[in-house]
């Protein structure tokens, strides 16, 4: 009798001990999995950072003026002051842009300049550091975008899946990513923020509540597709990080709101079809249409409350921070997103920068983003749009994955559709969709090529498999060729000409010969004029040295003009290209003759200003343009400038390859630099004499 309770107790203890032992094993196993996963993720991230830094430092070509004038130029002004030579465009003068993005680069500039001073770098190395530092920071941001694209792919297809690894390969080998991701465009920063936020978004809330769903202490369903590391963070904190990034992205680029409106609607609403039909008569035909209505989607009431409350809190916080940064920069309270919409939509100023066909994003945007991966993305988009998710309690992860692909496919179609309503279009406006498109393409890409390359495939030695391998090699080889061409050979001159000008300044202006008794010392300020379409080259972010004074043709838009005045408006660049000789004669006068010793021009009646005028139109400031020591223009103007400069002191001193073709006739051909005659020879002679004196000493 007494042995029975003892036996039961010992059995219970034994069971508890076994359960505890199994719990310890399970904990150790999970800890080991977390450690392995963290190590693998860290290796991938470090590889991507190194890869993108190499990517950033190897780019030699020019893409968009906004890469410099919407980020680096205001950043230079923030770091070094209003008189530092930065060119501040009309968008910043009218408070259209948030100061958050350039403020990040201003910290980079200030830190790099201080480091250069501490290390005692020469002017040449100082310039190289200030040019490379923003590239390196943007490279890290681009690597984070690649990394979280891969993480999002793991959520969709599963950790360690072939599709996830294919996605990483597509991202790394993308010509557009190599060409654009490491540039300091706000669109690149927007793309990274978007994909990180997508990774943190609670996709599982869009499905109906199931009996097997795990709920945390806040009453929020937990993410079943997350990694072990992701599951350690509670749902509320992940949602907050997501919404903070969403708010920041929308402040930087208001059009990004389209992505999150679409995704939020999937989480909050769905279409519910009623049982009854509504009669509709069209001519003599009676048509019955199912009656549908909007209803709350799978998100529970608690999840909807948390989503709306956290959205308001996070959005308000980011708006407050943005308003503070804008107040510090603009020295007044302003709200750039509203002014951006007012100037570009209400006043239609964006149209001045070009009109595009309504189908631009489909016929040109997607092909440019995806290149050789376009067929795979289109096929997956079609499949995922028509595959509607369902709440299957027996296979919850699969239901969530199907829902994610369906929603991402809808977003990839919805955003270009809405943006197509705006006349001015650029492929970078849909750049944040590229990670989504790569996720779509990875599935079809894997299904097509995996049977041909997998060691476990019984078909890998068949003729069809060899053909697929050849196709895969051809696709990646084509991508490599496109990437090399666009970053090495198409439009390198706008960057290389500034390298040439910096070197001229470093060699002939920063290094002065000893003064002679009867001759004034050489000037330390070098003057440059750019007779090109506006913003055809970077500015102070690549000129660097404050001793380089430069002017260029402007293209200020017709702000606050009525429709009739706007229709006949011509900016400065338009006026110049309408009649170059007349423009130069009217605004600059006769070109100067040759330079004498140590930079003094030979004066003659009607010439431009002989000395550097601090009140001239340097760095985009208002004022009169004067003839500079260096004139820069495209080859398209060579014949015209030959006539205008005939008999003057100018002659060709540098020519740089630019492109085989260009869609803008004004930018065709090489980039040329004309210098005042004898300037180069005299200063080269002075330099040689100084070197001889040093050796003699």
XYZ file of C-alpha atoms in Angstrom:
697
model
C 0.000 0.000 0.000
C 2.735 2.393 0.965
C 4.828 1.549 -2.038
C 2.338 2.875 -4.553
C 2.568 6.579 -3.673
C 6.335 6.272 -3.464
C 6.418 4.738 -6.920
C 4.179 7.434 -8.323
C 6.289 10.171 -6.761
C 9.496 8.701 -8.059
C 7.933 8.401 -11.486
C 6.851 12.038 -11.393
C 10.299 13.151 -10.283
C 11.837 11.019 -12.967
C 9.569 12.553 -15.603
C 10.276 16.055 -14.351
C 14.011 15.368 -14.448
C 13.758 14.041 -17.990
C 11.683 17.027 -19.061
C 14.174 19.388 -17.434
C 17.049 17.570 -19.116
C 15.296 17.786 -22.468
C 14.602 21.470 -21.790
C 18.303 22.072 -21.138
C 19.176 20.215 -24.339
C 16.571 22.227 -26.239
C 17.945 25.465 -24.799
C 21.512 24.484 -25.667
C 20.416 23.469 -29.146
C 18.603 26.766 -29.709
C 21.580 28.687 -28.357
C 23.851 26.800 -30.727
C 21.542 27.496 -33.638
C 21.481 31.194 -32.740
C 25.290 31.302 -32.559
C 25.686 29.531 -35.920
C 23.072 31.738 -37.539
C 24.691 34.900 -36.163
C 28.134 33.802 -37.384
C 26.847 33.006 -40.881
C 24.932 36.282 -41.067
C 27.961 38.212 -39.868
C 30.144 36.624 -42.556
C 27.610 37.536 -45.240
C 27.361 41.112 -43.979
C 31.152 41.590 -43.820
C 31.490 40.226 -47.350
C 28.801 42.598 -48.620
C 30.420 45.606 -46.906
C 33.814 44.816 -48.445
C 32.178 44.176 -51.813
C 30.273 47.476 -51.823
C 33.271 49.523 -50.658
C 35.216 48.096 -53.601
C 32.183 48.892 -55.743
C 32.001 52.508 -54.535
C 35.695 53.288 -54.921
C 35.870 51.793 -58.421
C 33.089 53.904 -59.971
C 34.489 56.505 -62.379
C 31.349 57.739 -64.141
C 28.715 60.428 -63.736
C 25.017 59.534 -63.389
C 22.732 62.203 -61.920
C 23.400 65.731 -60.604
C 21.229 64.928 -57.573
C 23.983 62.578 -56.407
C 25.931 65.705 -55.481
C 23.574 68.708 -55.387
C 20.887 67.114 -53.182
C 23.271 65.575 -50.685
C 26.980 66.416 -50.808
C 26.776 70.134 -51.620
C 24.453 71.041 -48.717
C 26.471 68.644 -46.548
C 29.647 70.551 -47.458
C 27.938 73.814 -46.510
C 26.814 72.366 -43.160
C 30.310 71.097 -42.378
C 32.440 74.038 -43.525
C 30.152 77.079 -43.585
C 28.216 79.186 -46.052
C 31.376 80.667 -47.646
C 33.017 77.289 -48.303
C 32.151 77.248 -52.025
C 29.258 74.778 -52.005
C 26.652 75.231 -54.733
C 23.210 75.381 -53.115
C 20.460 74.825 -55.683
C 16.988 76.365 -55.771
C 15.416 73.351 -54.027
C 17.324 74.135 -50.850
C 16.666 77.856 -51.123
C 12.918 77.125 -51.233
C 13.021 74.434 -48.480
C 11.953 71.490 -50.660
C 14.362 68.970 -49.146
C 14.801 67.498 -45.696
C 18.142 68.290 -44.075
C 18.441 64.826 -42.496
C 20.143 63.110 -45.437
C 22.899 65.712 -46.094
C 23.408 66.167 -42.353
C 24.627 62.576 -42.228
C 27.304 63.368 -44.825
C 28.185 66.656 -43.136
C 29.303 64.643 -40.100
C 31.406 62.497 -42.435
C 33.006 65.596 -43.998
C 33.739 67.241 -40.660
C 35.234 64.060 -39.191
C 37.342 63.369 -42.298
C 38.664 66.939 -42.358
C 39.657 66.764 -38.704
C 41.323 63.393 -39.266
C 43.200 64.812 -42.235
C 44.456 67.670 -40.082
C 45.568 65.347 -37.298
C 47.440 63.115 -39.758
C 48.946 66.110 -41.555
C 47.909 64.915 -45.006
C 49.071 66.773 -48.083
C 46.430 68.747 -50.064
C 46.205 65.954 -52.633
C 45.619 63.224 -50.038
C 43.284 65.522 -48.116
C 41.166 65.896 -51.261
C 41.205 62.151 -51.908
C 40.001 61.473 -48.356
C 37.116 63.944 -48.602
C 36.023 62.412 -51.899
C 36.269 58.805 -50.697
C 34.680 59.187 -47.249
C 31.056 59.759 -48.375
C 31.424 56.902 -50.853
C 32.525 54.543 -48.093
C 29.572 55.477 -45.864
C 27.126 55.014 -48.721
C 28.781 51.674 -49.519
C 27.998 50.461 -45.987
C 24.375 51.569 -46.418
C 24.191 49.743 -49.754
C 25.619 46.599 -48.142
C 22.944 46.780 -45.444
C 20.342 46.988 -48.200
C 21.762 43.861 -49.848
C 21.924 42.070 -46.503
C 18.324 42.784 -45.548
C 17.154 41.872 -49.034
C 18.663 38.451 -48.389
C 17.066 38.327 -44.916
C 13.669 39.206 -46.385
C 14.162 36.466 -48.964
C 14.842 34.022 -46.144
C 11.517 34.988 -44.600
C 9.724 34.339 -47.874
C 11.486 31.164 -49.003
C 12.959 29.786 -45.800
C 16.391 29.984 -44.169
C 19.052 28.206 -46.185
C 16.703 27.695 -49.150
C 17.991 27.661 -52.715
C 15.768 30.640 -53.534
C 17.305 32.722 -50.729
C 20.828 32.021 -51.967
C 19.741 32.713 -55.541
C 18.338 36.032 -54.335
C 21.715 36.960 -52.837
C 23.397 36.066 -56.140
C 20.929 38.177 -58.112
C 21.465 41.150 -55.802
C 25.253 40.965 -55.903
C 25.386 40.482 -59.691
C 22.808 43.163 -60.519
C 24.287 45.771 -62.905
C 21.957 48.432 -61.548
C 23.069 47.738 -57.997
C 26.721 47.972 -59.025
C 26.026 51.173 -60.958
C 23.725 52.977 -58.530
C 23.580 51.566 -54.994
C 26.793 53.201 -53.732
C 25.983 56.660 -55.084
C 24.961 59.342 -52.599
C 21.442 59.727 -53.991
C 18.575 59.995 -51.529
C 16.895 57.210 -53.533
C 19.702 54.818 -52.541
C 19.245 55.632 -48.860
C 15.491 55.280 -49.357
C 15.943 51.810 -50.860
C 17.975 50.587 -47.894
C 15.522 51.980 -45.341
C 12.599 50.450 -47.241
C 13.958 46.914 -47.374
C 14.993 46.984 -43.699
C 11.478 48.129 -42.772
C 9.962 45.386 -44.948
C 12.041 42.863 -43.034
C 10.613 44.105 -39.723
C 6.993 44.381 -40.897
C 4.509 41.965 -39.204
C 3.416 40.103 -42.330
C 1.684 37.399 -40.307
C -0.897 39.910 -39.087
C -2.521 39.951 -42.526
C -3.805 36.383 -42.038
C -6.812 35.346 -39.978
C -6.203 34.293 -36.402
C -5.639 30.529 -36.099
C -5.790 28.269 -33.060
C -2.098 27.411 -33.223
C -0.828 31.010 -33.371
C 1.602 31.967 -30.617
C 0.710 35.209 -28.832
C 3.131 37.297 -26.754
C 2.360 39.047 -23.490
C 1.014 42.107 -25.357
C -1.586 39.994 -27.143
C 0.248 40.222 -30.483
C 0.804 37.218 -32.713
C 4.449 36.192 -32.999
C 6.371 35.856 -36.237
C 6.739 32.197 -37.244
C 9.001 32.996 -40.213
C 11.600 34.880 -38.204
C 14.985 33.487 -37.305
C 15.933 32.454 -33.774
C 17.495 35.882 -33.300
C 14.355 37.604 -34.560
C 12.133 35.627 -32.203
C 14.087 36.904 -29.202
C 12.725 40.423 -29.870
C 9.109 41.125 -28.972
C 6.618 42.106 -31.655
C 6.044 45.621 -30.352
C 9.732 46.584 -30.444
C 10.124 45.193 -33.972
C 7.045 47.117 -35.065
C 8.407 50.318 -33.556
C 11.716 49.952 -35.381
C 9.806 49.272 -38.578
C 7.526 52.289 -38.241
C 10.403 54.613 -37.316
C 12.174 53.608 -40.525
C 8.953 53.997 -42.507
C 8.404 57.505 -41.148
C 12.023 58.497 -41.832
C 11.816 57.162 -45.388
C 8.592 59.053 -46.095
C 10.083 62.289 -44.750
C 13.092 61.878 -47.044
C 11.067 60.755 -50.079
C 7.310 61.433 -49.729
C 6.505 59.113 -52.648
C 7.633 56.157 -50.525
C 4.321 56.510 -48.720
C 2.708 54.654 -51.651
C 4.473 51.426 -50.648
C 3.262 51.598 -47.071
C -0.297 52.620 -47.907
C -0.562 49.487 -50.030
C 0.997 47.166 -47.427
C -0.998 48.675 -44.552
C -4.246 48.128 -46.449
C -3.372 44.445 -46.752
C -2.930 44.259 -42.984
C -6.078 46.198 -42.102
C -8.640 45.594 -44.823
C -9.853 42.984 -47.268
C -12.648 42.633 -49.796
C -15.583 40.597 -48.583
C -18.006 39.185 -51.167
C -21.681 39.043 -50.172
C -23.997 36.185 -51.123
C -26.435 38.341 -53.103
C -25.930 39.749 -56.618
C -26.637 43.306 -57.731
C -28.407 43.685 -61.113
C -26.781 46.071 -63.614
C -28.216 46.803 -67.065
C -25.850 47.696 -69.902
C -27.790 48.543 -73.098
C -30.155 45.550 -73.457
C -28.055 43.148 -71.436
C -28.770 42.420 -67.769
C -25.607 41.787 -65.781
C -25.527 40.628 -62.171
C -22.486 41.681 -60.169
C -21.462 40.192 -56.802
C -21.873 42.755 -54.031
C -18.566 43.354 -52.267
C -17.597 45.479 -49.328
C -14.507 46.346 -47.316
C -14.031 44.492 -44.076
C -11.251 44.184 -41.518
C -8.597 41.739 -42.616
C -6.891 39.125 -40.509
C -5.298 41.548 -38.047
C -6.959 41.267 -34.663
C -8.484 44.245 -32.903
C -5.513 44.378 -30.545
C -3.052 44.331 -33.461
C -4.948 47.096 -35.262
C -4.907 49.246 -32.138
C -1.183 48.724 -31.624
C -0.417 49.379 -35.303
C -2.351 52.644 -35.400
C -1.084 53.879 -32.025
C 2.559 53.052 -32.735
C 2.243 54.559 -36.204
C 1.059 57.859 -34.754
C 3.771 57.877 -32.063
C 6.650 56.931 -34.388
C 5.468 59.261 -37.140
C 5.167 62.183 -34.735
C 8.625 61.517 -33.308
C 10.304 61.453 -36.719
C 8.405 64.560 -37.827
C 9.574 66.382 -34.697
C 13.210 65.372 -35.257
C 12.977 66.302 -38.933
C 11.453 69.683 -38.080
C 14.277 70.349 -35.616
C 16.983 69.465 -38.175
C 15.272 71.596 -40.823
C 15.035 74.476 -38.336
C 18.781 74.236 -37.675
C 19.628 74.201 -41.375
C 17.093 76.636 -42.854
C 17.064 78.955 -39.803
C 13.264 78.937 -39.951
C 10.397 76.556 -39.259
C 9.380 74.740 -42.429
C 7.924 71.427 -43.597
C 9.740 70.260 -46.773
C 7.337 67.431 -47.788
C 4.451 69.891 -48.181
C 6.622 72.385 -50.070
C 7.921 69.556 -52.270
C 4.370 68.606 -53.256
C 3.381 72.261 -53.745
C 6.275 73.152 -56.067
C 6.416 69.904 -58.041
C 2.713 69.135 -58.290
C 0.788 72.394 -57.814
C 3.254 74.500 -59.826
C 4.252 71.591 -62.123
C 7.937 72.520 -61.906
C 8.980 68.873 -62.223
C 7.770 68.935 -65.845
C 10.610 71.337 -66.685
C 13.061 68.473 -66.157
C 11.392 66.288 -68.791
C 8.182 64.536 -69.780
C 7.966 60.793 -70.295
C 5.488 58.386 -71.839
C 2.844 56.920 -69.542
C 4.377 53.441 -69.960
C 7.914 54.580 -69.061
C 8.230 52.506 -65.886
C 7.105 49.319 -67.629
C 8.888 49.807 -70.954
C 12.110 51.359 -69.603
C 12.117 51.442 -65.795
C 11.813 47.733 -65.073
C 14.195 46.687 -67.902
C 16.858 49.083 -66.619
C 16.485 47.891 -63.030
C 16.415 44.164 -63.806
C 18.359 43.823 -67.112
C 18.816 40.083 -67.747
C 16.616 39.090 -64.784
C 13.537 40.799 -66.231
C 11.816 37.642 -67.638
C 12.121 35.811 -64.325
C 10.694 38.763 -62.378
C 7.750 39.228 -64.747
C 6.862 35.531 -64.628
C 6.921 35.471 -60.823
C 4.975 38.720 -60.608
C 2.190 37.207 -62.704
C 2.098 34.002 -60.674
C 2.085 35.742 -57.308
C -0.518 38.326 -58.261
C -3.047 35.635 -59.194
C -2.213 33.346 -56.248
C -4.409 34.493 -53.370
C -3.274 33.568 -49.847
C -5.469 31.526 -47.535
C -5.283 30.901 -43.830
C -4.236 27.266 -43.553
C -3.687 26.377 -39.876
C -1.927 23.130 -40.801
C 0.818 24.942 -42.748
C 1.034 28.401 -41.256
C 4.531 29.334 -42.518
C 3.557 28.459 -46.075
C 0.403 30.601 -45.807
C 2.441 33.558 -44.570
C 5.008 33.122 -47.359
C 2.281 33.043 -50.017
C 0.692 36.159 -48.494
C 4.035 37.979 -48.505
C 4.713 37.174 -52.154
C 1.187 38.189 -53.157
C 1.398 41.513 -51.310
C 4.902 42.314 -52.577
C 3.800 41.575 -56.144
C 0.830 43.932 -55.785
C 3.135 46.657 -54.398
C 5.527 46.198 -57.343
C 2.634 46.914 -59.729
C 0.716 49.496 -57.703
C 3.568 51.967 -57.135
C 4.630 52.340 -60.812
C 0.975 52.600 -61.790
C 0.429 55.604 -59.496
C 3.763 57.246 -60.350
C 2.906 56.924 -64.052
C 0.254 59.600 -63.518
C 3.070 62.155 -63.024
C 4.547 63.519 -66.260
C 8.172 63.564 -65.059
C 9.534 60.062 -64.525
C 12.945 58.642 -63.674
C 13.978 55.058 -63.108
C 15.458 55.917 -59.704
C 11.980 56.877 -58.493
C 11.060 53.159 -58.487
C 14.472 52.029 -57.245
C 13.046 51.016 -53.797
C 11.097 48.296 -55.621
C 14.259 46.542 -56.843
C 14.678 44.329 -53.720
C 11.046 43.238 -54.161
C 11.635 42.503 -57.858
C 14.743 40.473 -57.031
C 12.724 38.457 -54.497
C 10.144 37.788 -57.205
C 12.804 36.827 -59.764
C 14.641 34.456 -57.404
C 11.811 31.906 -57.444
C 11.552 31.563 -61.241
C 15.331 31.788 -61.578
C 15.802 28.875 -59.178
C 13.076 26.762 -60.772
C 14.644 27.246 -64.198
C 18.337 26.711 -63.439
C 18.471 24.482 -60.337
C 17.750 21.168 -62.157
C 20.677 21.906 -64.455
C 23.277 22.758 -61.813
C 22.263 20.771 -58.726
C 24.531 17.744 -58.037
C 21.455 15.825 -56.876
C 19.579 16.405 -60.121
C 19.336 13.366 -62.427
C 19.075 15.711 -65.436
C 22.317 17.614 -64.923
C 24.178 15.699 -67.665
C 21.503 16.021 -70.309
C 21.870 18.355 -73.296
C 19.108 20.595 -71.987
C 21.008 21.022 -68.719
C 24.160 22.103 -70.558
C 22.140 24.646 -72.521
C 20.735 26.070 -69.303
C 24.228 26.305 -67.835
C 25.347 28.184 -70.938
C 22.390 30.537 -70.588
C 23.236 31.189 -66.917
C 26.865 31.962 -67.811
C 25.701 34.274 -70.590
C 23.319 36.127 -68.249
C 25.945 36.783 -65.584
C 28.602 37.652 -68.196
C 26.208 40.171 -69.749
C 25.574 41.717 -66.341
C 29.304 42.039 -65.703
C 29.832 43.731 -69.079
C 26.979 46.173 -68.424
C 28.324 46.969 -64.963
C 31.857 47.609 -66.262
C 30.646 49.743 -69.168
C 28.351 51.955 -67.090
C 30.841 52.518 -64.257
C 34.089 52.807 -66.230
C 33.445 54.008 -69.783
C 30.103 55.838 -70.028
C 30.463 59.480 -68.948
C 33.713 59.416 -66.938
C 34.796 62.908 -68.104
C 32.603 64.941 -65.690
C 34.625 63.361 -62.860
C 38.039 63.124 -64.523
C 37.980 66.795 -65.565
C 37.611 67.807 -61.918
C 40.546 65.565 -61.017
C 42.574 67.390 -63.670
C 41.534 70.804 -62.321
C 42.381 69.798 -58.743
C 45.804 68.628 -59.855
C 46.400 71.895 -61.697
C 45.565 73.804 -58.545
C 47.743 71.585 -56.365
C 50.727 71.798 -58.728
C 50.630 75.435 -59.815
C 48.739 77.392 -57.144
C 49.346 75.664 -53.814
C 53.089 75.242 -54.554
C 54.492 78.722 -55.232
C 57.919 79.613 -56.657
C 60.107 82.063 -54.692
C 59.108 85.697 -55.423
C 61.454 87.754 -57.617
C 62.408 91.330 -56.870
C 60.732 92.920 -59.873
C 57.733 90.564 -60.327
C 54.685 90.107 -58.090
C 54.127 86.653 -56.588
C 51.845 84.241 -58.413
C 48.160 84.137 -57.634
C 46.849 81.469 -55.247
C 43.308 81.501 -56.654
C 42.475 79.507 -59.761
C 39.390 80.427 -61.820
C 37.278 78.007 -63.860
C 34.180 78.438 -66.023
C 31.860 75.586 -67.093
C 30.026 76.238 -70.380
C 27.866 73.144 -70.101
C 24.241 72.267 -69.370
C 23.642 73.042 -65.718
C 24.983 70.614 -63.115
C 26.893 68.552 -65.708
C 29.686 67.921 -63.198
C 29.951 67.624 -59.426
C 30.959 70.798 -57.643
C 32.684 71.523 -54.345
C 32.474 67.879 -53.272
C 35.068 67.191 -56.016
C 36.720 70.587 -56.515
C 37.524 70.482 -52.762
C 40.077 73.288 -52.581
C 38.684 76.710 -51.545
C 41.256 78.353 -53.817
C 39.379 77.126 -56.904
C 36.807 79.754 -57.849
C 34.363 78.509 -60.453
C 31.125 79.459 -62.183
C 28.704 77.477 -64.334
C 25.541 78.072 -66.304
C 22.434 78.076 -64.120
C 19.009 76.561 -64.688
C 16.779 78.059 -62.029
C 13.120 77.108 -62.686
C 10.367 79.721 -63.127
C 9.247 79.760 -59.510
C 5.992 81.617 -58.816
C 5.472 82.628 -62.469
C 2.109 82.298 -64.155
C 1.468 79.862 -66.999
C 2.020 82.379 -69.805
C 5.334 83.619 -68.366
C 6.441 80.053 -67.724
C 5.769 79.041 -71.344
C 8.341 81.561 -72.683
C 10.816 81.256 -69.813
C 14.435 80.432 -70.693
C 17.006 79.704 -68.032
C 20.649 80.726 -68.367
C 21.739 77.455 -69.969
C 18.923 77.697 -72.526
C 19.938 81.259 -73.374
C 23.539 80.200 -73.884
C 22.754 77.253 -76.159
C 20.272 79.343 -78.125
C 23.176 81.516 -79.361
C 26.541 80.845 -77.625
C 28.526 83.645 -79.293
C 25.925 86.288 -78.530
C 25.576 85.110 -74.924
C 29.336 85.266 -74.303
C 29.702 88.658 -75.954
C 26.842 90.089 -73.913
C 27.708 88.594 -70.521
C 31.510 88.213 -70.559
C 32.767 90.607 -73.230
C 35.800 89.908 -75.377
C 37.981 86.976 -74.261
C 41.367 87.900 -72.723
C 44.733 87.516 -74.428
C 47.619 85.386 -73.171
C 48.823 85.443 -69.574
C 52.146 86.916 -68.683
C 54.505 85.847 -65.954
C 52.963 84.733 -62.671
C 49.390 84.994 -63.823
C 49.020 88.659 -64.840
C 46.863 89.000 -67.946
C 47.719 91.365 -70.776
C 44.935 93.970 -70.519
C 43.018 95.212 -73.505
C 39.879 97.176 -74.059
C 36.655 95.211 -73.714
C 38.152 92.200 -71.962
C 36.676 90.597 -68.878
C 37.856 91.365 -65.377
C 41.618 90.940 -65.005
C 41.731 90.079 -61.311
C 39.671 87.646 -59.275
C 36.444 89.414 -58.344
C 35.096 88.058 -55.076
C 31.635 89.396 -55.965
C 31.433 87.599 -59.317
C 29.047 84.699 -59.953
C 31.159 82.077 -58.194
C 29.581 78.826 -56.963
C 26.060 79.580 -58.173
C 25.824 82.952 -56.453
C 24.306 85.944 -58.284
C 26.722 88.269 -60.034
C 28.554 88.856 -63.289
C 30.515 86.065 -64.912
C 34.129 86.845 -65.871
C 36.537 85.123 -68.210
C 38.381 82.440 -66.205
C 41.780 80.840 -66.602
C 40.193 77.482 -67.484
C 37.141 76.998 -69.714
C 35.365 73.610 -69.661
C 32.830 72.495 -72.287
C 31.642 69.485 -74.278
C 33.019 68.591 -77.692
C 29.678 69.552 -79.249
C 30.705 73.208 -78.693
C 34.256 72.845 -80.011
C 33.640 74.430 -83.402
C 31.598 77.285 -81.947
C 34.154 78.017 -79.228
C 36.940 77.896 -81.815
C 35.316 80.835 -83.572
C 34.553 82.748 -80.366
C 38.051 82.296 -78.928
C 39.938 82.915 -82.182
C 42.783 85.351 -81.551
C 42.405 85.096 -77.769
C 44.784 83.658 -75.223
C 42.917 80.355 -74.893
C 44.116 77.044 -76.269
C 43.229 73.412 -75.630
C 45.144 71.935 -72.695
C 43.109 68.814 -71.791
C 40.621 66.486 -73.432
C 38.814 63.605 -71.717
C 36.816 60.746 -73.137
C 33.146 60.853 -72.186
C 30.835 58.589 -74.199
C 29.974 57.044 -77.538
C 26.388 58.265 -77.298
C 24.173 60.518 -75.194
C 20.466 61.314 -75.181
C 21.237 65.029 -74.698
C 22.747 66.588 -77.838
C 24.467 69.258 -75.724
C 26.500 66.629 -73.865
C 27.790 64.662 -76.859
C 31.489 63.971 -77.360
C 34.534 64.502 -75.169
C 34.988 67.109 -72.462
C 37.531 69.798 -73.318
C 39.475 72.260 -71.178
C 40.871 75.452 -72.702
C 43.539 77.348 -70.739
C 44.996 80.799 -71.202
C 48.118 80.478 -73.341
C 51.513 80.309 -71.600
C 49.860 79.749 -68.240
C 50.811 76.066 -68.174
C 54.274 76.559 -69.681
C 55.256 79.436 -67.392
C 54.176 77.677 -64.235
C 55.809 74.413 -65.299
C 59.025 76.339 -65.791
C 58.671 77.949 -62.383
C 58.161 74.553 -60.811
C 61.279 73.128 -62.429
C 63.335 76.128 -61.260
C 62.095 75.648 -57.714
C 62.994 71.948 -57.786
C 66.502 72.825 -59.008
C 66.905 75.313 -56.134
C 65.901 72.678 -53.594
C 68.441 70.241 -55.008
C 71.132 72.932 -54.958
C 70.465 73.601 -51.285
